[in-house]
Short mmCIF file of C-alpha atoms in Angstrom, two decimals:
data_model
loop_
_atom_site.label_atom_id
_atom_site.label_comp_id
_atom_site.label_asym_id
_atom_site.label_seq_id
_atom_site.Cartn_x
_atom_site.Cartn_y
_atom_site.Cartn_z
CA UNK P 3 0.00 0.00 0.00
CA UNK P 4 2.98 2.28 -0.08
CA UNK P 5 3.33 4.84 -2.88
CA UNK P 6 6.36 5.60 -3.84
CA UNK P 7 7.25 9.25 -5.48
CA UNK P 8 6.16 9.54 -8.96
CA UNK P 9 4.10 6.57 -8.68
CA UNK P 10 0.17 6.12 -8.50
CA UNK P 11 -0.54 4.52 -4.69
CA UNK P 12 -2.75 1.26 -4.58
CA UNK P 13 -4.79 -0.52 -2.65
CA UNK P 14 -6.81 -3.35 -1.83
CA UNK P 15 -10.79 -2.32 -2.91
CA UNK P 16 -12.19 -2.60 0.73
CA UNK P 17 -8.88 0.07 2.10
CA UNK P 18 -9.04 3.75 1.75
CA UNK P 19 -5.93 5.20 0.30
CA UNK P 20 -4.19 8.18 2.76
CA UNK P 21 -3.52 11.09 2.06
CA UNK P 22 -0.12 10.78 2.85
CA UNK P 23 0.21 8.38 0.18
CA UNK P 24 -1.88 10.93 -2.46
CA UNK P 25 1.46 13.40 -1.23
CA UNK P 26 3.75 10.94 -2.62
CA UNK P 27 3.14 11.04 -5.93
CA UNK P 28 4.64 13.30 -7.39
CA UNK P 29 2.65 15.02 -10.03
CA UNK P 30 -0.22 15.12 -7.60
CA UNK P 31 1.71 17.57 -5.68
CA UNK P 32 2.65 19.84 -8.55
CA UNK P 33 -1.34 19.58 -9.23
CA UNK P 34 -2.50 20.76 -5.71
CA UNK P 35 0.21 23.35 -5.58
CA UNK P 36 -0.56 25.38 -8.59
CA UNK P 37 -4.43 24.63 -7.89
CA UNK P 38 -4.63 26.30 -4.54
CA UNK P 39 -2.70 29.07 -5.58
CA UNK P 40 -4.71 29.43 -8.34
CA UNK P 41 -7.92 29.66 -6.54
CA UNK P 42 -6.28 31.73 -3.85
CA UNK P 43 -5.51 34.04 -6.89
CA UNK P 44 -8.68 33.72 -8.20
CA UNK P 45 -10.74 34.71 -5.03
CA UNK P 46 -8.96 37.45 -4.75
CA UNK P 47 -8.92 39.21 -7.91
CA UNK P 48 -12.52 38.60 -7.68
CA UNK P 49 -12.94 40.95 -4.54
CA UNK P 50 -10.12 43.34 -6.00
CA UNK P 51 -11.92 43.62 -9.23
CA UNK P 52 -15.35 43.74 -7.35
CA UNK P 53 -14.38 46.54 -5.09
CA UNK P 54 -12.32 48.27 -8.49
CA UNK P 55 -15.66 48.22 -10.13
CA UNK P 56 -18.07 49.19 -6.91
CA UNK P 57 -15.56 52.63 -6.12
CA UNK P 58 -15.46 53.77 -9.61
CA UNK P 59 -18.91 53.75 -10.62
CA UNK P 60 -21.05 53.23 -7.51
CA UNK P 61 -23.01 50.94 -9.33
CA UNK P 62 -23.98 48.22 -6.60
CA UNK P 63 -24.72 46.11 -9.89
CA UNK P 64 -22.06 46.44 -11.92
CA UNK P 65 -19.74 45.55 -8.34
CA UNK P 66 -21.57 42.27 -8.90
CA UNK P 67 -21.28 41.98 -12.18
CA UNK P 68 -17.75 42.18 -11.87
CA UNK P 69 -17.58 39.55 -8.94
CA UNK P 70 -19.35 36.85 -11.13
CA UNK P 71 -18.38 37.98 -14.40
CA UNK P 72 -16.45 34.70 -15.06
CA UNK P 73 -19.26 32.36 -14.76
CA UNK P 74 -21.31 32.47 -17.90
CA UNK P 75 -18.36 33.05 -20.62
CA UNK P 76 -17.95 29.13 -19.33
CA UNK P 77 -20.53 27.88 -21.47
CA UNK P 78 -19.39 29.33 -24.90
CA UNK P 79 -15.61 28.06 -23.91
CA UNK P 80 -16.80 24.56 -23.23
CA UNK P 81 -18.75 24.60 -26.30
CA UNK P 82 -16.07 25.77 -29.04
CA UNK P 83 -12.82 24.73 -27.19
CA UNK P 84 -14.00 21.68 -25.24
CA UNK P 85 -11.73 19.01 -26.45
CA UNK P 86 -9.07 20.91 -26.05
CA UNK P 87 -8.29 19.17 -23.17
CA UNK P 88 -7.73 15.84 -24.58
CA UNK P 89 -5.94 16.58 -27.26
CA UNK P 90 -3.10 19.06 -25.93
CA UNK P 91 -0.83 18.14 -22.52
CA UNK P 92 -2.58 18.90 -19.28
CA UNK P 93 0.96 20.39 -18.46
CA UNK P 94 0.75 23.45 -21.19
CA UNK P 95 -3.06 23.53 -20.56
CA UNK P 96 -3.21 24.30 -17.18
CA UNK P 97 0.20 26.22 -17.10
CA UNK P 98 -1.20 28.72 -19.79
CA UNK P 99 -4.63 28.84 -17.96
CA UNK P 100 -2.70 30.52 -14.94
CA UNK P 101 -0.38 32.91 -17.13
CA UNK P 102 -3.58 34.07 -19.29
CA UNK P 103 -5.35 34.79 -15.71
CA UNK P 104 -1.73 36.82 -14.99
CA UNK P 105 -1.72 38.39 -17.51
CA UNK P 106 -4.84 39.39 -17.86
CA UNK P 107 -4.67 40.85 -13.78
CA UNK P 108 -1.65 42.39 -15.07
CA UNK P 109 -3.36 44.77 -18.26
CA UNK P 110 -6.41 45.88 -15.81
CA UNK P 111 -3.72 47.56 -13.62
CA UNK P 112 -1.78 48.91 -16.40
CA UNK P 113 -3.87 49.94 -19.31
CA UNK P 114 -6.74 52.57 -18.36
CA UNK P 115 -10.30 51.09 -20.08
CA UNK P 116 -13.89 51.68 -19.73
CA UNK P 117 -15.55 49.53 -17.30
CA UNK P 118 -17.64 47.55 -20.06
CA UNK P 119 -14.49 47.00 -21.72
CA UNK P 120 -12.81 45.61 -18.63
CA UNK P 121 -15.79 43.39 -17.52
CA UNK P 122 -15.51 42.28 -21.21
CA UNK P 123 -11.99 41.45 -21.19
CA UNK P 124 -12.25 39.31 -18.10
CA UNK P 125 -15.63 37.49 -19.38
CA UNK P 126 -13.17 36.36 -22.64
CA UNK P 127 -10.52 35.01 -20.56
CA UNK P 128 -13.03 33.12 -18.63
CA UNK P 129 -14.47 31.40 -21.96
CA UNK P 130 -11.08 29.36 -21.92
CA UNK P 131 -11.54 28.10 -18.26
CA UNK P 132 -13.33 24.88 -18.74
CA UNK P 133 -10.36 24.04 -20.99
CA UNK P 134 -7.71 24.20 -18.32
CA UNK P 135 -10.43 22.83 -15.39
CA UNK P 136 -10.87 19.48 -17.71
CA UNK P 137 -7.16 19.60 -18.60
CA UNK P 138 -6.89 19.39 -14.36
CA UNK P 139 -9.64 16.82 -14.30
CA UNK P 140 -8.65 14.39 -16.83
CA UNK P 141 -4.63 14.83 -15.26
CA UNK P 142 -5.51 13.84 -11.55
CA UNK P 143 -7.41 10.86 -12.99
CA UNK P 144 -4.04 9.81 -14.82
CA UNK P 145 -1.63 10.07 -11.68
CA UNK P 146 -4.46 9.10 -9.48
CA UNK P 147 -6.12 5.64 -10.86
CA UNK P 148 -8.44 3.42 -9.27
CA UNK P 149 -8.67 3.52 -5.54
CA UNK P 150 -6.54 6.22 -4.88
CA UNK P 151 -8.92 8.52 -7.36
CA UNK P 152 -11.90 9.79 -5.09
CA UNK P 153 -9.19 10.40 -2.34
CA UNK P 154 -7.25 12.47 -4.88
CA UNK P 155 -10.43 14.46 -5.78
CA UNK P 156 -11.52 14.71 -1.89
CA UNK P 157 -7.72 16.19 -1.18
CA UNK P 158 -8.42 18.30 -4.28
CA UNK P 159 -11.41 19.71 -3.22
CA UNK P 160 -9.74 20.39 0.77
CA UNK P 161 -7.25 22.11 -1.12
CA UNK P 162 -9.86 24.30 -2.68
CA UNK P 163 -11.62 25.27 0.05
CA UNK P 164 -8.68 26.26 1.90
CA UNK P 165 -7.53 28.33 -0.88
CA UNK P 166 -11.26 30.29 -0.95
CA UNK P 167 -10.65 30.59 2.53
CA UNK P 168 -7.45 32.47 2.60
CA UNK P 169 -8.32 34.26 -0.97
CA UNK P 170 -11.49 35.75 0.59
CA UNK P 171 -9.91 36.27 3.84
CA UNK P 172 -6.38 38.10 2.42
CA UNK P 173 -8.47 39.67 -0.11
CA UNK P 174 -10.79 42.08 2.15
CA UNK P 175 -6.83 42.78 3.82
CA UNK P 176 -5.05 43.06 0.51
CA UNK P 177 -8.06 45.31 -0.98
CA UNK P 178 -7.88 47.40 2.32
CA UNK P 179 -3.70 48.02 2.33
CA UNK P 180 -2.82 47.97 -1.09
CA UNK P 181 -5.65 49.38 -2.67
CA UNK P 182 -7.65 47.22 -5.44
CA UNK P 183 -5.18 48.22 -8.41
CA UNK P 184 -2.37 47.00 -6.47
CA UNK P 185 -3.92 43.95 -4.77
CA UNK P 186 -4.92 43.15 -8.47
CA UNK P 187 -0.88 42.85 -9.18
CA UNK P 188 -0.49 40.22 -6.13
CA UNK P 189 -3.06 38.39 -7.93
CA UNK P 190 -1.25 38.76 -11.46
CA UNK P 191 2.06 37.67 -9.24
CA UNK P 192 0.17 34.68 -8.00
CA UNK P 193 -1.03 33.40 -11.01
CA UNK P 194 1.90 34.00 -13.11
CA UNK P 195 4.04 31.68 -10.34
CA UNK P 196 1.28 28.71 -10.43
CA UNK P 197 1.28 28.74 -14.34
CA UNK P 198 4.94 28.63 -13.99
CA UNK P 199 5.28 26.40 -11.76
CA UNK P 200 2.78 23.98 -13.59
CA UNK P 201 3.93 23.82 -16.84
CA UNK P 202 7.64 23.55 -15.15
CA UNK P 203 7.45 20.97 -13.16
CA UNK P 204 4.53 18.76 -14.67
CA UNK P 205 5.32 16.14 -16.61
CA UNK P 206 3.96 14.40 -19.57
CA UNK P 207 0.71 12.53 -19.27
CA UNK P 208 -0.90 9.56 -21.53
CA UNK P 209 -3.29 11.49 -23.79
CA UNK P 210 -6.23 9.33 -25.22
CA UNK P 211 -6.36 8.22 -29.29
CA UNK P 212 -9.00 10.81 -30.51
CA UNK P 213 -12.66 9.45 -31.02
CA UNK P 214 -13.50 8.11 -34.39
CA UNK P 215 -15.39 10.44 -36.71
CA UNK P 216 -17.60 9.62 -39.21
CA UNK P 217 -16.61 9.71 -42.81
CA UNK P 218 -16.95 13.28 -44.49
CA UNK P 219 -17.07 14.54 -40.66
CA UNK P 220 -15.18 17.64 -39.02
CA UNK P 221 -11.82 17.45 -37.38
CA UNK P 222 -11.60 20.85 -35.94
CA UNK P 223 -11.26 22.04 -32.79
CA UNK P 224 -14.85 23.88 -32.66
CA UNK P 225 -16.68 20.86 -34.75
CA UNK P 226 -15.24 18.23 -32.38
CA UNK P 227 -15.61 20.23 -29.46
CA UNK P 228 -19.53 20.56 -30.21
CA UNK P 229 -19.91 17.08 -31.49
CA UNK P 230 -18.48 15.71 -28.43
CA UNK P 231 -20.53 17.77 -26.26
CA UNK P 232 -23.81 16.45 -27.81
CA UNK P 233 -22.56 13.24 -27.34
CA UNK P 234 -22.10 13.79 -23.88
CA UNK P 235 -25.27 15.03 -23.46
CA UNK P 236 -27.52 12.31 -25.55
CA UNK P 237 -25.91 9.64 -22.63
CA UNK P 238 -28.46 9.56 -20.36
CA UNK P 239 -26.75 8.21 -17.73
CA UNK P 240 -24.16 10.96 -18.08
CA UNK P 241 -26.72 13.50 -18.60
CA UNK P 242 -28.43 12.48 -15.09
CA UNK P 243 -25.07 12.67 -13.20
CA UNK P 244 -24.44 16.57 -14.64
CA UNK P 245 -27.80 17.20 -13.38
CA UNK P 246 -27.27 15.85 -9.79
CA UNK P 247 -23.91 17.35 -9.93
CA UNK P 248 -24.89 21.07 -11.03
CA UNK P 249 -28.88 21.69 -9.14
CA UNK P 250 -28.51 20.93 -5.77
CA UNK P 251 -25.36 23.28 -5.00
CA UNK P 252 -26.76 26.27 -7.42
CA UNK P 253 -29.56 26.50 -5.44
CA UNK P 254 -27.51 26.44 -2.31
CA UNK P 255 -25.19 29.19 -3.65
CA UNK P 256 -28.66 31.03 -3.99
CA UNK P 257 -29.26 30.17 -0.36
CA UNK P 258 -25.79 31.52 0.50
CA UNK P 259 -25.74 35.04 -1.57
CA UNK P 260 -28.66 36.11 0.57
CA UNK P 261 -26.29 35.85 4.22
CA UNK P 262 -25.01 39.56 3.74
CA UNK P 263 -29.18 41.00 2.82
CA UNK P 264 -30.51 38.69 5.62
CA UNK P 265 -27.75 40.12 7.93
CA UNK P 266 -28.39 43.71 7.41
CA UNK P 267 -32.09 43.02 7.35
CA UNK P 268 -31.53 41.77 10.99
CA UNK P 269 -29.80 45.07 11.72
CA UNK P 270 -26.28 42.92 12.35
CA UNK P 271 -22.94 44.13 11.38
CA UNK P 272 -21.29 43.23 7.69
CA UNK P 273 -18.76 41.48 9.53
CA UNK P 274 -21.12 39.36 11.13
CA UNK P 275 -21.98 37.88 7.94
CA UNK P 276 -18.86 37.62 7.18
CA UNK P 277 -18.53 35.01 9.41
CA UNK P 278 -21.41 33.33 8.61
CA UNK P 279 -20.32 33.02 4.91
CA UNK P 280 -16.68 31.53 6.02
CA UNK P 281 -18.67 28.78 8.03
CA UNK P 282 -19.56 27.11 4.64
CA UNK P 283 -15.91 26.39 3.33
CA UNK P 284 -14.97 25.22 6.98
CA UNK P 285 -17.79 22.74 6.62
CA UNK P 286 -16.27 21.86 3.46
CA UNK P 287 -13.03 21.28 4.73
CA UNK P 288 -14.22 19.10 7.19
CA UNK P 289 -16.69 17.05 5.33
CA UNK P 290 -14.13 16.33 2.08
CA UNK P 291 -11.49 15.62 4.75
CA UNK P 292 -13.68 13.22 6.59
CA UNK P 293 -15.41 11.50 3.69
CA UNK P 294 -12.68 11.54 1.09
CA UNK P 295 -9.60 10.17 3.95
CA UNK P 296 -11.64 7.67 6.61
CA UNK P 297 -14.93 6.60 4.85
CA UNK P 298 -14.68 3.38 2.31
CA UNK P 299 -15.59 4.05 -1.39
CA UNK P 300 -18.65 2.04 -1.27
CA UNK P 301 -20.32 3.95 1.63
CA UNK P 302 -18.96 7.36 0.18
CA UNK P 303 -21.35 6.87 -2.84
CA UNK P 304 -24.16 5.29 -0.41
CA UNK P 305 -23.32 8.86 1.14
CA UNK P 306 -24.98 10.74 -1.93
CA UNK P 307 -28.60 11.23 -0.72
CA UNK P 308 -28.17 12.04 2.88
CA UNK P 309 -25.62 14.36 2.44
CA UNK P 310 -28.07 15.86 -0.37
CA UNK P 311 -30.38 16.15 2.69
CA UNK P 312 -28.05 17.28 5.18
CA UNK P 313 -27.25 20.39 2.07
CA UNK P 314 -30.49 21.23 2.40
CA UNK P 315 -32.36 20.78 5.40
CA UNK P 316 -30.44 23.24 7.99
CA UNK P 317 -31.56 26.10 5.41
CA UNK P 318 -35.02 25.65 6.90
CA UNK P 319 -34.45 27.12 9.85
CA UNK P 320 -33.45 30.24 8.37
CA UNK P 321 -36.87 31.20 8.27
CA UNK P 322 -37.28 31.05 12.11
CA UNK P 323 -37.42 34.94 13.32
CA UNK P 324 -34.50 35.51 15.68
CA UNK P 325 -32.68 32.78 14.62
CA UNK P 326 -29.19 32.91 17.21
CA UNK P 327 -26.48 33.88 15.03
CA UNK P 328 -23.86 31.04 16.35
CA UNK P 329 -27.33 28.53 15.77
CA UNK P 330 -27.04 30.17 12.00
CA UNK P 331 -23.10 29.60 11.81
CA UNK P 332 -23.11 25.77 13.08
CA UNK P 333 -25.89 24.62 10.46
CA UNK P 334 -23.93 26.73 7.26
CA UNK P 335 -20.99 25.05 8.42
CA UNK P 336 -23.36 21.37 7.90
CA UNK P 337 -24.46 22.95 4.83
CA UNK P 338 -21.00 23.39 3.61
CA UNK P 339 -20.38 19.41 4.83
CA UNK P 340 -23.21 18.58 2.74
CA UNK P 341 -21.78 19.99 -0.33
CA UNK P 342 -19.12 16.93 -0.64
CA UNK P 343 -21.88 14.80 -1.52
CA UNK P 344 -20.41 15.19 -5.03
CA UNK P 345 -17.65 12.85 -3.75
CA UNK P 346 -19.70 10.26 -4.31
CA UNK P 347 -20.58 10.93 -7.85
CA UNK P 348 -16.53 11.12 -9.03
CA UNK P 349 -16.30 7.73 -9.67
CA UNK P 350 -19.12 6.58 -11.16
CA UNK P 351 -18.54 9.62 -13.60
CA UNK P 352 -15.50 8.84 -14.55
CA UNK P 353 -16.92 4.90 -15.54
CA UNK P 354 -19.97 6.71 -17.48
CA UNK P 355 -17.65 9.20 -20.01
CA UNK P 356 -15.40 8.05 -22.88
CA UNK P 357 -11.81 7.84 -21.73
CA UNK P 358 -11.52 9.54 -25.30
CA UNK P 359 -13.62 12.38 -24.04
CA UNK P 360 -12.58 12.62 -20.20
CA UNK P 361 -11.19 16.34 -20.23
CA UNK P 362 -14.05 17.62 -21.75
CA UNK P 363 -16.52 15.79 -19.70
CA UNK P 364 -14.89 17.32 -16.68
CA UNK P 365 -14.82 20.32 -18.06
CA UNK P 366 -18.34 20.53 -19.17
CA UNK P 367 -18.89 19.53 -15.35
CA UNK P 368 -17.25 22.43 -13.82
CA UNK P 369 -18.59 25.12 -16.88
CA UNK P 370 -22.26 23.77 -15.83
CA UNK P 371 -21.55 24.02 -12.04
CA UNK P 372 -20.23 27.62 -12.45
CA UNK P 373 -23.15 28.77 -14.12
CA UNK P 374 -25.74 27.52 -12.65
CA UNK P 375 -24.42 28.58 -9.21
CA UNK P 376 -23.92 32.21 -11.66
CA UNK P 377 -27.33 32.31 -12.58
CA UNK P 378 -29.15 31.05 -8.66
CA UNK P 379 -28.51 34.36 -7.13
CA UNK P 380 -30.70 36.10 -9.61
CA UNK P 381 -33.32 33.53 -8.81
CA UNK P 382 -32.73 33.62 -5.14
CA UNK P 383 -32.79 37.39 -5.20
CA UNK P 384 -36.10 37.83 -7.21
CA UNK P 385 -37.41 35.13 -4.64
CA UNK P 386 -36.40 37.67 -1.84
CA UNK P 387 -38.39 40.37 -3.55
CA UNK P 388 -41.94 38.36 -2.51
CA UNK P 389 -40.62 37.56 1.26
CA UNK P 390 -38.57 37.94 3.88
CA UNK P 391 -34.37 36.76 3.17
CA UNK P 392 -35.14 34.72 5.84
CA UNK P 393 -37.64 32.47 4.37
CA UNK P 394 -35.97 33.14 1.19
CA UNK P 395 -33.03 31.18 2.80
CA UNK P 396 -35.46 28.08 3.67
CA UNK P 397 -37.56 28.26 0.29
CA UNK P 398 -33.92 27.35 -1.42
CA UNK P 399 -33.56 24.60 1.09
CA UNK P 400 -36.96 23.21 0.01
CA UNK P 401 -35.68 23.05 -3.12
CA UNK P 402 -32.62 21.34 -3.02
CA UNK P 403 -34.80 18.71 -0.66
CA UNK P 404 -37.04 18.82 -3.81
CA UNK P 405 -34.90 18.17 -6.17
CA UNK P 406 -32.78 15.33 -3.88
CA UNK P 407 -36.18 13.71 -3.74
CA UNK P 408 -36.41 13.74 -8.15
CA UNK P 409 -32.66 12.16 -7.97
CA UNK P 410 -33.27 9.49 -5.51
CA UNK P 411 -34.48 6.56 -7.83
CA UNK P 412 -31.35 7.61 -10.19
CA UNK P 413 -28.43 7.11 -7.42
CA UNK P 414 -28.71 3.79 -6.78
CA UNK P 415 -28.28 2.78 -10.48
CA UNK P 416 -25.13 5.26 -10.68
CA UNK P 417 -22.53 3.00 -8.69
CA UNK P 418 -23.97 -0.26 -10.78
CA UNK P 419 -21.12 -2.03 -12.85
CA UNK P 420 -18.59 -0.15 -10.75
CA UNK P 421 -15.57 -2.54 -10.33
CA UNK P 422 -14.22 -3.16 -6.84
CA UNK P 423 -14.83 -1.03 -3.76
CA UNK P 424 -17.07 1.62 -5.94
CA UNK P 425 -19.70 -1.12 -6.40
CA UNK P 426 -21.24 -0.10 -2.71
CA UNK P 427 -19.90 -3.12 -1.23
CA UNK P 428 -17.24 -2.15 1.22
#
């Protein structure tokens, strides 16, 4: 069961492969490196750009704009540039990904622009995204094989959260000492180093023979990338797992951009719901820690629907009047556990796409993720328009109860044909 550097770690199907040994491999760790300080990057340009926006124009929408302007641009990037990310190295993939982002960080401080043209700028960047985020999915399934792949996705996801922690955190500090322009440049800084450091120190990865085309059929980049994505689609079995994969946390990111209105509502300070907001990456922390290092495969993806629940059902209380605020901060920091259900979805969509097709699929995960959880604040807030935030908060958590109970009679054929421990035998 021991790992050795460079190496993928294995292990018997009923053992759970440590974290430790995930540490060992070598290209893992150039992987989690230049991801969390790529999402520390990220979360921070977002507030620096946010705040840039916000000063300049006073335009409370355009501040948000400019805090979620990287969502939607997802979709056309997945669409035209998709397989991208199986036919190029996940080295220069992800490594470019990072200097674009650096880059980019790097004109807003330097070149003067109108806003729209700035927004715009930063929404075309964002279109090539999903190529680097499948170029990172399909390369931790390469080092990480087998049994040692949910742990690699559940230490993936710990580093993530982390990283939104401290991004968030440093960038209120950064925004506040160095001004937005210059906090902007730390970002450029960190992005430029993972992209760097990535491409550097990454090696080269198997990269699958392309799918076969029909005769008279397309072999660009755009035609494969859309044919692929249809193809995707048209699987019904993979089509159910996007859908259990995106819903459920969109409508809990709608749940969680109405903290800061339901705060000031409630006459509390900013910083109060500050707090609240960091409770729901601690939760993820501990719940991808937990599940992803001491739970066995087979109960991980037995773990799907009550952890669907447990995402949920603490948002109900929300509507109580007077809710205690420490009450409010232990059951975000459950919601935020309940997130990781998607742990136990990994494998069994990995065994549903192409191996041909992997980067894309993941890709086309993480581009329908981000917008969804884009688009759920504009549904959450029009909710909020009809009631109290409060009971806005709990109508969301009806609905991701909702749509668990629509999923239910899909999860338990997800883990069937699974070899091994994903099977749900332990």
């Amino acid at each position: 069961m021991t790992g050795a550097a460079g190496a993928p770690p294995t292990a018997p199907a009923a053992e759970r492969v440590g974290y430790r040994q995930l540490l060992a491999v070598a290209p893992n760790r150039v992987l989690l490196c230049g991801y969390g300080l790529g999402t520390v990057a990220e979360s921070l340009r977002a507030v620096a750009l946010s705040v840039l926006v916000l000063t300049a124009t006073g335009s409370t929408v355009l501040g948000a704009l400019a805090y979620g302007i990287s969502f939607i641009p997802q979709v056309i990037g997945s669409g035209l540039l998709g397989n991208v990310a199986d036919r190029v190295q996940p080295a220069r993939l992800i490594g470019l990904g990072y200097l674009l982002e650096g880059a980019t960080a790097v004109v807003l401080v330097l070149v003067a622009m109108p806003y729209w043209a700035v927004l715009a700028l930063v929404a075309a960047v964002a279109a090539t995204t999903p190529v680097s985020q499948g170029a990172t999915g399909r390369a931790v399934a390469e080092v990480l094989p087998g049994t040692a792949y949910v742990p690699g996705r559940s230490l993936l996801n710990v580093v993530s959260s982390g990283a939104q922690l401290l991004g968030l955190g440093c960038g209120g500090l950064a925004v506040a000492g160095l001004g937005a322009r210059r906090a902007l440049l730390v970002t450029a800084l960190a992005h430029l180093a993972a992209g760097v450091w990535v491409a550097a120190r990454l090696g080269p990865l198997p990269l699958p023979h392309p799918a076969p085309r029909a005769a008279g059929g397309r072999s660009s980049t755009v035609g494969g990338s859309w044919a692929e994505s249809r193809r995707l689609l048209a699987d019904r079995r993979v089509r159910r797992l996007l859908l259990v994969r995106w819903l459920p946390p969109a409508l809990a990111t709608g749940a969680e951009s109405l903290v800061l209105p339901y705060v000031r509502d409630r006459g509390l300070s900013t910083g109060t719901g500050g707090v609240l907001l960091a409770c729901l990456p601690v939760g993820m922390l501990v719940g991808n820690t937990v599940l992803g290092r001491f739970v066995r495969a087979g109960t991980v993806e037995r773990s799907v629907l009550p952890l669907l629940a447990v995402l949920g059902a603490p948002l109900l209380a929300f509507a109580v009047p007077g809710l205690p605020v420490a009450l409010g901060g232990v059951l975000l920091v459950a919601v935020g556990v309940g997130f990781c259900y998607s742990l136990g979805l990994q494998q069994p969509f990995l065994a549903a796409v192409p191996e041909h097709s992997r980067g894309q699929a993941f890709g086309l995960q993480s581009t329908g993720l981000m917008t969804a959880q884009g688009l759920s604040p504009v549904a959450a807030g029009l909710i909020a328009e009809a009631m109290t935030t409060g009971r806005s908060v709990a109508v969301m958590g009806v609905l991701v109860l909702a749509t668990a109970g629509l999923f239910s009679r899909w999860l338990p054929a997800f883990a069937a044909g699974l070899p091994g421990s994903a099977t749900g035998r332990d």
